[in-house]
Every structure is written in structure tokens, then in C-alpha cells.
Short mmCIF file of C-alpha atoms in Angstrom, two decimals:
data_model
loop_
_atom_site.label_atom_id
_atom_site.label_comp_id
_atom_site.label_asym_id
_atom_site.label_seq_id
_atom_site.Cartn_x
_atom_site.Cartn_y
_atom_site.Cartn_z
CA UNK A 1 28.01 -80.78 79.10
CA UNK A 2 24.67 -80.18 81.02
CA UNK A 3 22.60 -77.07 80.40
CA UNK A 4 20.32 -74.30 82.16
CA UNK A 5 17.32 -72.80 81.01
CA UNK A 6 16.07 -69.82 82.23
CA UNK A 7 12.40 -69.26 81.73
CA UNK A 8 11.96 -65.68 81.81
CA UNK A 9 7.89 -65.12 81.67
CA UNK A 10 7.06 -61.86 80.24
CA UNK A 11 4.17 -58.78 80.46
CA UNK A 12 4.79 -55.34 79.83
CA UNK A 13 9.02 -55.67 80.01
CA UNK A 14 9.63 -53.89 76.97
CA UNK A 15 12.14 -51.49 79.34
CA UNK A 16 13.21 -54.44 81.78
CA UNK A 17 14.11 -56.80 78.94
CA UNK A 18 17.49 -55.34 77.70
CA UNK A 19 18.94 -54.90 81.72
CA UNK A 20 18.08 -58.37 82.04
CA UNK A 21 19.27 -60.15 79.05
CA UNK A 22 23.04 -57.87 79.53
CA UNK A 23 23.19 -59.29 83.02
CA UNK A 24 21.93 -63.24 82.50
CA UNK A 25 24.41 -62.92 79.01
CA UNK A 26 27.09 -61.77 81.83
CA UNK A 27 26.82 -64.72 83.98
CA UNK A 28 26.27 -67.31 81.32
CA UNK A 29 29.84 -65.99 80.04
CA UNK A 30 31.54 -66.65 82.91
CA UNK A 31 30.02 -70.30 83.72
CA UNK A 32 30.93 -73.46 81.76
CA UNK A 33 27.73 -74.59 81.08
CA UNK A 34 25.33 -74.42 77.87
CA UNK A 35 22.48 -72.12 78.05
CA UNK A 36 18.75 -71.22 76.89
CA UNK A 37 16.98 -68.13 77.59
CA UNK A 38 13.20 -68.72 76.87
CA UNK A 39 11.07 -65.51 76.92
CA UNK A 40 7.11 -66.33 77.23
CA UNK A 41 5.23 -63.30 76.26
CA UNK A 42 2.69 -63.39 78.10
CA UNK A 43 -0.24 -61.15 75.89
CA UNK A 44 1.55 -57.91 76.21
CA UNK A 45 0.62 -54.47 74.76
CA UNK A 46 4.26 -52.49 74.50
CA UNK A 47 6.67 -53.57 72.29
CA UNK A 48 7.82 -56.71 74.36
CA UNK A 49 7.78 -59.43 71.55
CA UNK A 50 9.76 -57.26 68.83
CA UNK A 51 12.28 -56.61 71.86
CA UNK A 52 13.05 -60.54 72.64
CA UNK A 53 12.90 -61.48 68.50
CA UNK A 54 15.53 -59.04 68.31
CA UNK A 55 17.56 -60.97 70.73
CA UNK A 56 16.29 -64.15 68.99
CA UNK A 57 17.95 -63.03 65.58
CA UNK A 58 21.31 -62.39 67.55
CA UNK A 59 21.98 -64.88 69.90
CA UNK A 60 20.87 -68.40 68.87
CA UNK A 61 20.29 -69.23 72.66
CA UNK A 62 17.36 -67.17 73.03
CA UNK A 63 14.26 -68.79 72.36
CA UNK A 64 10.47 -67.35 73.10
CA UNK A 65 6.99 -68.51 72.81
CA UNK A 66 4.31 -65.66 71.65
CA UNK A 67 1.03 -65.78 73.77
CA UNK A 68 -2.21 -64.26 71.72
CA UNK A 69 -3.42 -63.04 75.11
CA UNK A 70 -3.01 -62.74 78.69
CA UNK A 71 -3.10 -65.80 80.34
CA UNK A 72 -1.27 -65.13 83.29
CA UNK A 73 1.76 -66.02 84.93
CA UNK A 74 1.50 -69.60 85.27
CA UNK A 75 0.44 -70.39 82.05
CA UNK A 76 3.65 -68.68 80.66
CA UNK A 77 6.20 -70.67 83.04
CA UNK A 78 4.02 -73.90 82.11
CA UNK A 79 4.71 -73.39 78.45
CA UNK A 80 8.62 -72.51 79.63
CA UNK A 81 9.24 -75.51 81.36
CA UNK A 82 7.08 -77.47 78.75
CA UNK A 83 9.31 -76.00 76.33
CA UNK A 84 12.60 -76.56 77.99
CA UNK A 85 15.60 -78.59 76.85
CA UNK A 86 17.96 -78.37 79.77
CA UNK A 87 19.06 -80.36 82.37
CA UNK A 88 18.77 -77.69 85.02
CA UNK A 89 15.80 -75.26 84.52
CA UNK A 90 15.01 -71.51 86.72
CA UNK A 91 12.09 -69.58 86.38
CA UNK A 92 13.25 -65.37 86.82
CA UNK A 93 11.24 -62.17 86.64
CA UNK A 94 12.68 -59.85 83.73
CA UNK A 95 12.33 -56.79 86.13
#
């Protein structure tokens, strides 16, 4: 069975994060296909990170990588993709 990752780079989506993950969870549901969600936080100062390890703890698909800074948005789909195990891989905006 082949699967996506989605490489979902993050700053400031504290709000954006649980609209997104109920819609992507949607669609993976319906599609017989594996799937990884990996959240790159990209330095952000809400609550972003404790929002995506609560996902994390529920849903063993949901993977993310913790930046101590900003580094911008390329940097965080760079560590996504460098990161990724599937055979197909997209790159979406939480908001």
C-alpha cells in the first residue's frame, strides 16, 4: 500500500490547526491509502506546538518537528520532506 505525507509547515496556527487536521482526517478516511501528517513548527509564539502534540498523543499518524526559532518557511518544508516516509508527499498551509 503506498502512502501520502502531508507536510503542513506551521507559524502562529494555534486557531487554524484544529479546522485543518478535522478536514485532512476527513479525506484520509475516505481514501485507501496510508497517511502521515507532519507539522513543522516553525518558531511560533501561541500555543501551536502543545496544539499538534495533542494530536500527536491521539493519532499515531501525526508526526511534527519543533523549530527553536523562526526560520522561515522553507526551512520548515525542507525538514518535512527531509523527514518524510511516503511515497507521495504535499506540502499545505494549515490556514
Amino acid at each position: 500500500m503506498k502512502k501520502i505525507s502531508i507536510i503542513v509547515p506551521c507559524y502562529n496556527e494555534e486557531q487554524a490547526i484544529p479546522f485543518f487536521y478535522e478536514e485532512i482526517n476527513k479525506i484520509s478516511k475516505t481514501m485507501k491509502t496510508d497517511f502521515e501528517f507532519i507539522f513543522v513548527n516553525d518558531g511560533s509564539k501561541d500555543k501551536t506546538i502543545n496544539v499538534i502534540k495533542e494530536y500527536a498523543k491521539k493519532d499515531k499518524r501525526v508526526k511534527y518537528i519543533n523549530f527553536s526559532r523562526n526560520f522561515g518557511k522553507e526551512a520548515a518544508m525542507y525538514a518535512g520532506l527531509e523527514n518524510s516516509t511516503g511515497d507521495y508527499i504535499a506540502i499545505m498551509d494549515a490556514d
